[in-house]
Coordinates of C-alpha atoms in Angstrom, one line a residue:
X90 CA 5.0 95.3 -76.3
X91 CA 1.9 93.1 -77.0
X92 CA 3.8 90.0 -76.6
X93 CA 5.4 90.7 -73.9
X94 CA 2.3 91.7 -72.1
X95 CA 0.9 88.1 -73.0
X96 CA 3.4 86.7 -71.4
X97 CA 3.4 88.1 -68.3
X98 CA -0.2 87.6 -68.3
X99 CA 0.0 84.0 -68.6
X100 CA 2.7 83.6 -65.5
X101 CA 0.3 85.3 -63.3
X102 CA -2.5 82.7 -64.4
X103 CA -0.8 80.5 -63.0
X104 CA -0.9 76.2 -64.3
X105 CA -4.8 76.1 -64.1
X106 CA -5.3 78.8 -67.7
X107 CA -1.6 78.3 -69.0
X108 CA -3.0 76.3 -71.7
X109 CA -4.9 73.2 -72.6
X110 CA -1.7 70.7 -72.9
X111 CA -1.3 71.0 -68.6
X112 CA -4.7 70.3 -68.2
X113 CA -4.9 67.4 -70.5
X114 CA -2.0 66.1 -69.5
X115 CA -2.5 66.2 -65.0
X116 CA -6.7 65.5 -65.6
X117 CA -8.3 65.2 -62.2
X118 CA -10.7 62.9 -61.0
X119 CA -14.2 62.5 -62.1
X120 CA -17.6 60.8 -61.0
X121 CA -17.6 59.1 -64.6
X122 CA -14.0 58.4 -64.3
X123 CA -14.6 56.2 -61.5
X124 CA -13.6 59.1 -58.8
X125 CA -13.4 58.2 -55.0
X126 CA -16.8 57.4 -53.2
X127 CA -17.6 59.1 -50.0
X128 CA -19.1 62.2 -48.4
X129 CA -16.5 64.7 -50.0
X130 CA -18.0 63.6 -53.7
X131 CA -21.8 63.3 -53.0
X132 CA -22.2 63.3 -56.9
X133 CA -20.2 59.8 -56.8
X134 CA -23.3 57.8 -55.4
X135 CA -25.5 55.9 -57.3
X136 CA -29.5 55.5 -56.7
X137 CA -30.5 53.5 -53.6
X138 CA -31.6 50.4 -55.0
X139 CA -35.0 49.2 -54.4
X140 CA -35.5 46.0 -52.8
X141 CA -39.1 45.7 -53.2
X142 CA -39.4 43.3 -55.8
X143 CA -36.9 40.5 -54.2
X144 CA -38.1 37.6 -53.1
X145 CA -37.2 36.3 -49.8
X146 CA -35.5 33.3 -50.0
X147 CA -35.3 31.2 -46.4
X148 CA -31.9 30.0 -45.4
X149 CA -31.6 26.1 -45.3
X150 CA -30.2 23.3 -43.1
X151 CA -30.6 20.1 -44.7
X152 CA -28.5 18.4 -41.7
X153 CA -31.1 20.0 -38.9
X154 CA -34.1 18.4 -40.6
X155 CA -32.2 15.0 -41.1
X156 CA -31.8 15.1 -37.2
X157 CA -34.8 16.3 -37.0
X158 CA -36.0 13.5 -39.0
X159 CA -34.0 10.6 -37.2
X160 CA -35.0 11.6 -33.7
X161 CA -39.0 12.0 -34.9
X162 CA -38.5 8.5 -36.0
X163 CA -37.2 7.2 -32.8
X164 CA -39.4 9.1 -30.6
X165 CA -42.0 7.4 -33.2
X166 CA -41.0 3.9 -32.3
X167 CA -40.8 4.4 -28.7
X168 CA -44.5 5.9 -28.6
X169 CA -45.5 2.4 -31.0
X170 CA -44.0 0.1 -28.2
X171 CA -45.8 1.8 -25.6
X172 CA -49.1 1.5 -27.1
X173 CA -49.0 -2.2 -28.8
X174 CA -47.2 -3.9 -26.4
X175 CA -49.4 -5.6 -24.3
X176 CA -47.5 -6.3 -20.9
X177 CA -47.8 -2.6 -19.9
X178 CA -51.2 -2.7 -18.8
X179 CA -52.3 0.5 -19.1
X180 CA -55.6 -0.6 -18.4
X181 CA -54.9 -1.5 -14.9
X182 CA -52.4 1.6 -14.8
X183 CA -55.6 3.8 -15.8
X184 CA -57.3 1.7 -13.0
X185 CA -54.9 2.6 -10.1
X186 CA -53.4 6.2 -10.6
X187 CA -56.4 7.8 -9.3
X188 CA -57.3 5.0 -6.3
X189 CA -57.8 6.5 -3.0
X190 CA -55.1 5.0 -1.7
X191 CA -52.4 6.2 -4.1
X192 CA -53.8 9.3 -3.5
X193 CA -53.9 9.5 -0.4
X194 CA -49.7 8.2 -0.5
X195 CA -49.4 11.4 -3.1
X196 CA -50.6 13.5 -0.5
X197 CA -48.0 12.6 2.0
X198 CA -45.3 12.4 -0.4
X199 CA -46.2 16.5 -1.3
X200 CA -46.6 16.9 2.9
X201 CA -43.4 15.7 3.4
X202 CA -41.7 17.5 0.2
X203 CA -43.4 21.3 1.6
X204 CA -42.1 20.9 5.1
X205 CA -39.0 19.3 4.5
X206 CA -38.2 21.6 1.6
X207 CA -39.1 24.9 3.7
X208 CA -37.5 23.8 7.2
X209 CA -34.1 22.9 5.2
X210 CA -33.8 26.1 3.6
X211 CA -34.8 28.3 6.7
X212 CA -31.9 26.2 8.3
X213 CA -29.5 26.3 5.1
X214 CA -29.7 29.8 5.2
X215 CA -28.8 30.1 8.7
X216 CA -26.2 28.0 8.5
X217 CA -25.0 30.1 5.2
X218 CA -24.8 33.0 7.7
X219 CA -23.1 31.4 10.3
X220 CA -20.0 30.5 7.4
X221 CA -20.4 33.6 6.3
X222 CA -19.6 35.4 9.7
X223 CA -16.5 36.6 11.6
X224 CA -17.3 34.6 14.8
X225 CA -14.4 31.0 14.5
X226 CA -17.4 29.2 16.8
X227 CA -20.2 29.8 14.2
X228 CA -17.9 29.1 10.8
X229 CA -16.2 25.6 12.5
X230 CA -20.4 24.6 14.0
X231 CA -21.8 25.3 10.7
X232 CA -18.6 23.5 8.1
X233 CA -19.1 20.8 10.8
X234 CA -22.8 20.1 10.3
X235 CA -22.1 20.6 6.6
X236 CA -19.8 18.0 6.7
X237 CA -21.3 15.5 8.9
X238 CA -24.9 15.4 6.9
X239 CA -23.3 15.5 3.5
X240 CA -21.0 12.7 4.3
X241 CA -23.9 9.9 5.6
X242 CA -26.2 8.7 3.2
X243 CA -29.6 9.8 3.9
X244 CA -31.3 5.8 4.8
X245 CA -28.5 5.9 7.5
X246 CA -29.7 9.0 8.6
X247 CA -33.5 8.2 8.4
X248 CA -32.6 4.8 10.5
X249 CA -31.0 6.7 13.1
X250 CA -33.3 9.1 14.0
X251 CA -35.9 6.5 14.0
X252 CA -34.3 4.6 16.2
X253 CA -33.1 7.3 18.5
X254 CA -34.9 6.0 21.4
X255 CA -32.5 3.3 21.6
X256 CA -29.7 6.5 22.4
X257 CA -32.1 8.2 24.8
X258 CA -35.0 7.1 26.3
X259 CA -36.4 10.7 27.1
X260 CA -35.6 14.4 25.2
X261 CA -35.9 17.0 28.1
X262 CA -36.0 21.0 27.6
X263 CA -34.1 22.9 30.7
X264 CA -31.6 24.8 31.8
X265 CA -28.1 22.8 31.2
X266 CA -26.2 21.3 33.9
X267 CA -28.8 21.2 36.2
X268 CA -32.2 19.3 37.5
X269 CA -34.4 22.5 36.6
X270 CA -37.0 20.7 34.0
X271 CA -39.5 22.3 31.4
X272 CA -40.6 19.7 28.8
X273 CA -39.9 16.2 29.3
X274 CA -41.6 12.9 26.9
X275 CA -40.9 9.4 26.1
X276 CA -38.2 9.5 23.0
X277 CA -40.3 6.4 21.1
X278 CA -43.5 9.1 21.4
X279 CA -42.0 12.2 20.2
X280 CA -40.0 10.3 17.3
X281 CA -42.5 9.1 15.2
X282 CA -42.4 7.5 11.7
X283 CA -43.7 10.9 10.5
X284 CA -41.6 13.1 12.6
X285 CA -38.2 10.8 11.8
X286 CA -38.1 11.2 8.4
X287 CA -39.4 15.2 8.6
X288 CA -36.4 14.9 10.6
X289 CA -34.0 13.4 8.6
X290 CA -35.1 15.0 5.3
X291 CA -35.4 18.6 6.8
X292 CA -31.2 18.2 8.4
X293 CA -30.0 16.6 5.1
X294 CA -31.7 19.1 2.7
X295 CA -30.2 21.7 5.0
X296 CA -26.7 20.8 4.8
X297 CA -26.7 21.5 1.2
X298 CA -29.4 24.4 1.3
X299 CA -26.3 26.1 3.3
X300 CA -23.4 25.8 0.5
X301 CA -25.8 26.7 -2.2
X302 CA -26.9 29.7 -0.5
X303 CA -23.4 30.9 0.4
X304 CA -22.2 30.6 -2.9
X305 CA -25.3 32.5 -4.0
X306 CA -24.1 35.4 -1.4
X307 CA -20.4 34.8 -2.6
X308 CA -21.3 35.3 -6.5
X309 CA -22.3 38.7 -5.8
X310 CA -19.5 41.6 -6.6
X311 CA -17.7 42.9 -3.8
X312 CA -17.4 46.1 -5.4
X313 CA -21.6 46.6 -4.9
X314 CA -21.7 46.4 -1.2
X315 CA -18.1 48.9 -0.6
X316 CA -20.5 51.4 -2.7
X317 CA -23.7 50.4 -1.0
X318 CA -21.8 50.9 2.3
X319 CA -19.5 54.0 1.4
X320 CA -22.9 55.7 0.5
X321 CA -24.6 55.0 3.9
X322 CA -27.1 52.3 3.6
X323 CA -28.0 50.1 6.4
X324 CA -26.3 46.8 6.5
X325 CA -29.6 45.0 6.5
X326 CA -31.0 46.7 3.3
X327 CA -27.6 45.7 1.7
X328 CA -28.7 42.4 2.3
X329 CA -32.3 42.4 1.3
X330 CA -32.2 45.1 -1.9
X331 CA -29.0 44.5 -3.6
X332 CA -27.0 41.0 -1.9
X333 CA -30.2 38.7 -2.4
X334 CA -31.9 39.6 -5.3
X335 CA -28.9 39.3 -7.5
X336 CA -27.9 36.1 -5.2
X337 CA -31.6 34.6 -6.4
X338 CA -30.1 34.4 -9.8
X339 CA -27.5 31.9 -9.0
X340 CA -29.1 30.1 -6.0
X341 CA -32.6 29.1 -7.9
X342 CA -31.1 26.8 -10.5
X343 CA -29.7 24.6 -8.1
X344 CA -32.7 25.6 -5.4
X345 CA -34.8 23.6 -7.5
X346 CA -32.8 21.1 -9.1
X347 CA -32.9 20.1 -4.6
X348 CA -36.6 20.4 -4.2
X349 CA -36.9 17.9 -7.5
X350 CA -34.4 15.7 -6.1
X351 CA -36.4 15.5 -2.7
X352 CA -39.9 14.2 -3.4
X353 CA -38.0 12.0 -5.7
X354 CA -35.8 11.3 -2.1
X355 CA -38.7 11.3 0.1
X356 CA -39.2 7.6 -1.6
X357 CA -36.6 6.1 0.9
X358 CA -39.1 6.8 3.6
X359 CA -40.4 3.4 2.8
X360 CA -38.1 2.0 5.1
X361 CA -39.6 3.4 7.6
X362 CA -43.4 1.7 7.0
X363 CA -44.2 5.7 6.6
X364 CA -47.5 5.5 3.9
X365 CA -46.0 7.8 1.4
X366 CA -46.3 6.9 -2.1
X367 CA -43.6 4.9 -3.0
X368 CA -44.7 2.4 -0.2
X369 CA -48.4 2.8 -1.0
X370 CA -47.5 1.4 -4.7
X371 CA -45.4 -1.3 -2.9
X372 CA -48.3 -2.5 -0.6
X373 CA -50.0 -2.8 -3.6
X374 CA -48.3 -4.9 -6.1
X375 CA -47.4 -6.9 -2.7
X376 CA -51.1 -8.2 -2.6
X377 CA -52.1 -7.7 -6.5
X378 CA -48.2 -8.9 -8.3
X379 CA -48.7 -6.2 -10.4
X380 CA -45.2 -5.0 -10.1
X381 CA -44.6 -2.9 -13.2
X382 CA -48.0 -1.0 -13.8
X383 CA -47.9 -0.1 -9.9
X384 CA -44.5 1.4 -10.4
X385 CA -45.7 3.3 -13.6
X386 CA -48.3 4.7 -11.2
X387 CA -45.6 6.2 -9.3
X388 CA -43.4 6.7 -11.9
X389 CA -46.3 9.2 -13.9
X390 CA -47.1 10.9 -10.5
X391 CA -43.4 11.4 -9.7
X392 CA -43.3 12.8 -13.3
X393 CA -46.4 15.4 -12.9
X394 CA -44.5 16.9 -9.6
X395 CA -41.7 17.3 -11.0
X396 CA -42.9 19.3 -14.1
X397 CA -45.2 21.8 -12.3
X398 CA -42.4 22.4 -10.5
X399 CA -40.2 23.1 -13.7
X400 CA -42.5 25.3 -14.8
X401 CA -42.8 27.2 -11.3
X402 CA -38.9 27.3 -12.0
X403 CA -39.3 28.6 -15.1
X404 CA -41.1 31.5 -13.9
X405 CA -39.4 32.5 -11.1
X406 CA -35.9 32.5 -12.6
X407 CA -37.7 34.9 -15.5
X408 CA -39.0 37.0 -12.8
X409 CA -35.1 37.4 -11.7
X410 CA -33.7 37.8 -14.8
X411 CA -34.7 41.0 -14.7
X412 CA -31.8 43.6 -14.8
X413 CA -29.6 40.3 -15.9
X414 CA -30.8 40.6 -19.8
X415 CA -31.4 43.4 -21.8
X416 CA -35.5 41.8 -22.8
X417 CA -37.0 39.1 -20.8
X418 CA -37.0 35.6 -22.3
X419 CA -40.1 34.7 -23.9
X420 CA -42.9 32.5 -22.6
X421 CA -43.7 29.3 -23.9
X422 CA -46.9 30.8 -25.3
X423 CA -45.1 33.8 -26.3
X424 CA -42.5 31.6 -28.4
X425 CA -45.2 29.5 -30.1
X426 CA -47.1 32.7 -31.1
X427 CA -43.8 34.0 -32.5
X428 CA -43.5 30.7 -34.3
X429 CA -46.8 31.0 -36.5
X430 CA -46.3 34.3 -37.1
X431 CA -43.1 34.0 -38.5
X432 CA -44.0 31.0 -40.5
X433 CA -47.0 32.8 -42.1
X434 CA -45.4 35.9 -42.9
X435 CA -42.6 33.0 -44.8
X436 CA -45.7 31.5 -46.4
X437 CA -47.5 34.8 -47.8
X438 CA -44.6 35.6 -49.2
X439 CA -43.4 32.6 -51.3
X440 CA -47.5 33.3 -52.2
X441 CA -46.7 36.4 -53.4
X442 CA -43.9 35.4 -55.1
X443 CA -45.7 32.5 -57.0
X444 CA -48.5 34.9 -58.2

């Protein structure tokens, strides 16, 4: 009766008390046993290992200082053939770049570069709209100015509007197709040298102002002005608050890289006899045969322009980023700060390790 009872007491166990071969022989998994690793066995995880006392080793790129190291040399021997070789004359360089008369060519140059520049874009972005719109008579008038300006080289262009008196003698305002006169003056008075190459520079820039500016307006996303319409905003806050500022991001690259290229092109107003500086420096060396120092003059001052408008560039484009980026890109103060910081935390560590 005992036995039995034992038996019937083990059945009802079940596997887990029938006795210690079926545990030894189906053992389960264990943290010393090498069990699995995760957030169902929390006893399975070692200590978080401290990473206090490592030392901070810096990556290295051998091949970046060997470039680094060729190009430092070259730049090296181009600075030593500047300074020892006598033919440059920086003396007499030193002696002109600030002459009255250089500066007074500068001046123009800028003169012609501020109106030329502003009166082209006003006109490019006209003519963007006029490509832009639904009217066949504005898209064929402004393809065709487009075409004709970008096609002629600009001394062509500069020639013939000089020499437009030779066309017509007088330029008239009034009412077309009639004898009903406002404004009427001599061509060869209204045309000057001044006011020809304004001319010329001012048409030119604005044929490609116009396809820079269009394909600003044309990199914009459909999509943004169907919403900023189906919503109800007026068609000319469209343009101003969503079409232009993210147009500006793709225009200013280019914007620039056109106001660089024209005070370097307002140089072909020599031909004219315009005093600018490129002929101010030729005058010059004309008289004094001091032909390369004179055009290292120009070359510097042509140089300085160009850079403080870079970093004008540089600015505005950051300005426009934003909303582009997730963090603005950093200043070139702000990078150079960086820099020594970075290096100095480096250095007070391999201190540290040292000690």
């Amino acid at each position: 009766m005992s036995s039995t009872a034992t038996r019937a007491a083990q059945s009802a166990a079940g596997p887990a008390s029938a006795g210690t071969d079926a545990s030894v022989s189906n053992p389960g998994p264990s943290a010393e046993q090498g069990g699995p690793r995760g957030p169902e066995n929390p006893q399975s995880r070692g200590p978080a290992t401290d990473y206090a006392d490592y030392r901070l080793v810096p990556s290295r790129h051998p091949w970046r200082w060997v470039g680094t190291a060729v190009v430092a040399l070259g730049v090296a021997a181009v600075a030593w053939s500047l300074a020892t070789n006598p033919r440059w004359e920086w003396g007499v360089v030193a002696q002109w770049f600030t002459a009255q008369s250089v500066v007074n060519g500068l001046v123009e140059t800028l003169k012609l570069t501020a109106i030329s520049g502003a009166l082209g874009f006003i006109l490019g972005f006209i003519l963007a709209l006029m490509r832009l719109s639904a009217s066949p008579l504005l898209v064929s008038v402004s393809w065709t100015f487009s075409w004709i300006f970008r096609s002629t080289p600009l001394l062509v262009q500069m020639l013939l509007w000089y020499n437009l008196g030779y066309l017509y003698e007088k330029i008239s305002l009034g009412i077309p197709f009639t004898d009903v006169r406002f404004f009427e003056v001599q061509t060869t008075t209204l045309i000057s040298q001044f006011a020809a190459a304004v001319l010329g520079l001012t048409l030119n820039q604005a044929a490609y102002s116009a396809e820079i500016i269009r394909g600003g307006i044309l990199s914009v996303d459909q999509g943004q002005l169907e919403a900023a319409a189906a919503l109800g905003i007026p068609a000319w806050r469209r343009s101003t608050r969503i079409v232009l500022p993210q147009a500006m991001r793709a225009i200013l690259p280019t914007a620039f890289n056109e106001i660089i290229g024209l005070v370097k092109g307002t140089s072909i107003v020599y031909v004219l006899a315009y005093s600018e500086l490129f002929y101010t420096v030729q005058v010059i060396y004309n008289r004094t045969q001091q032909v390369l120092p004179l055009l290292l003059v120009a070359t510097l001052w042509y140089v300085v322009i160009t850079s403080v408008l870079s970093v004008f560039q540089y600015y505005i484009e950051r300005h426009y980023s934003k909303g582009a980026v997730r963090t603005l890109p950093l200043t070139p103060l702000q990078k150079a700060r960086r820099f020594f910081a970075t290096h100095a935390a480096v250095t007070d560590n391999r201190a540290r390790s040292a000690r």
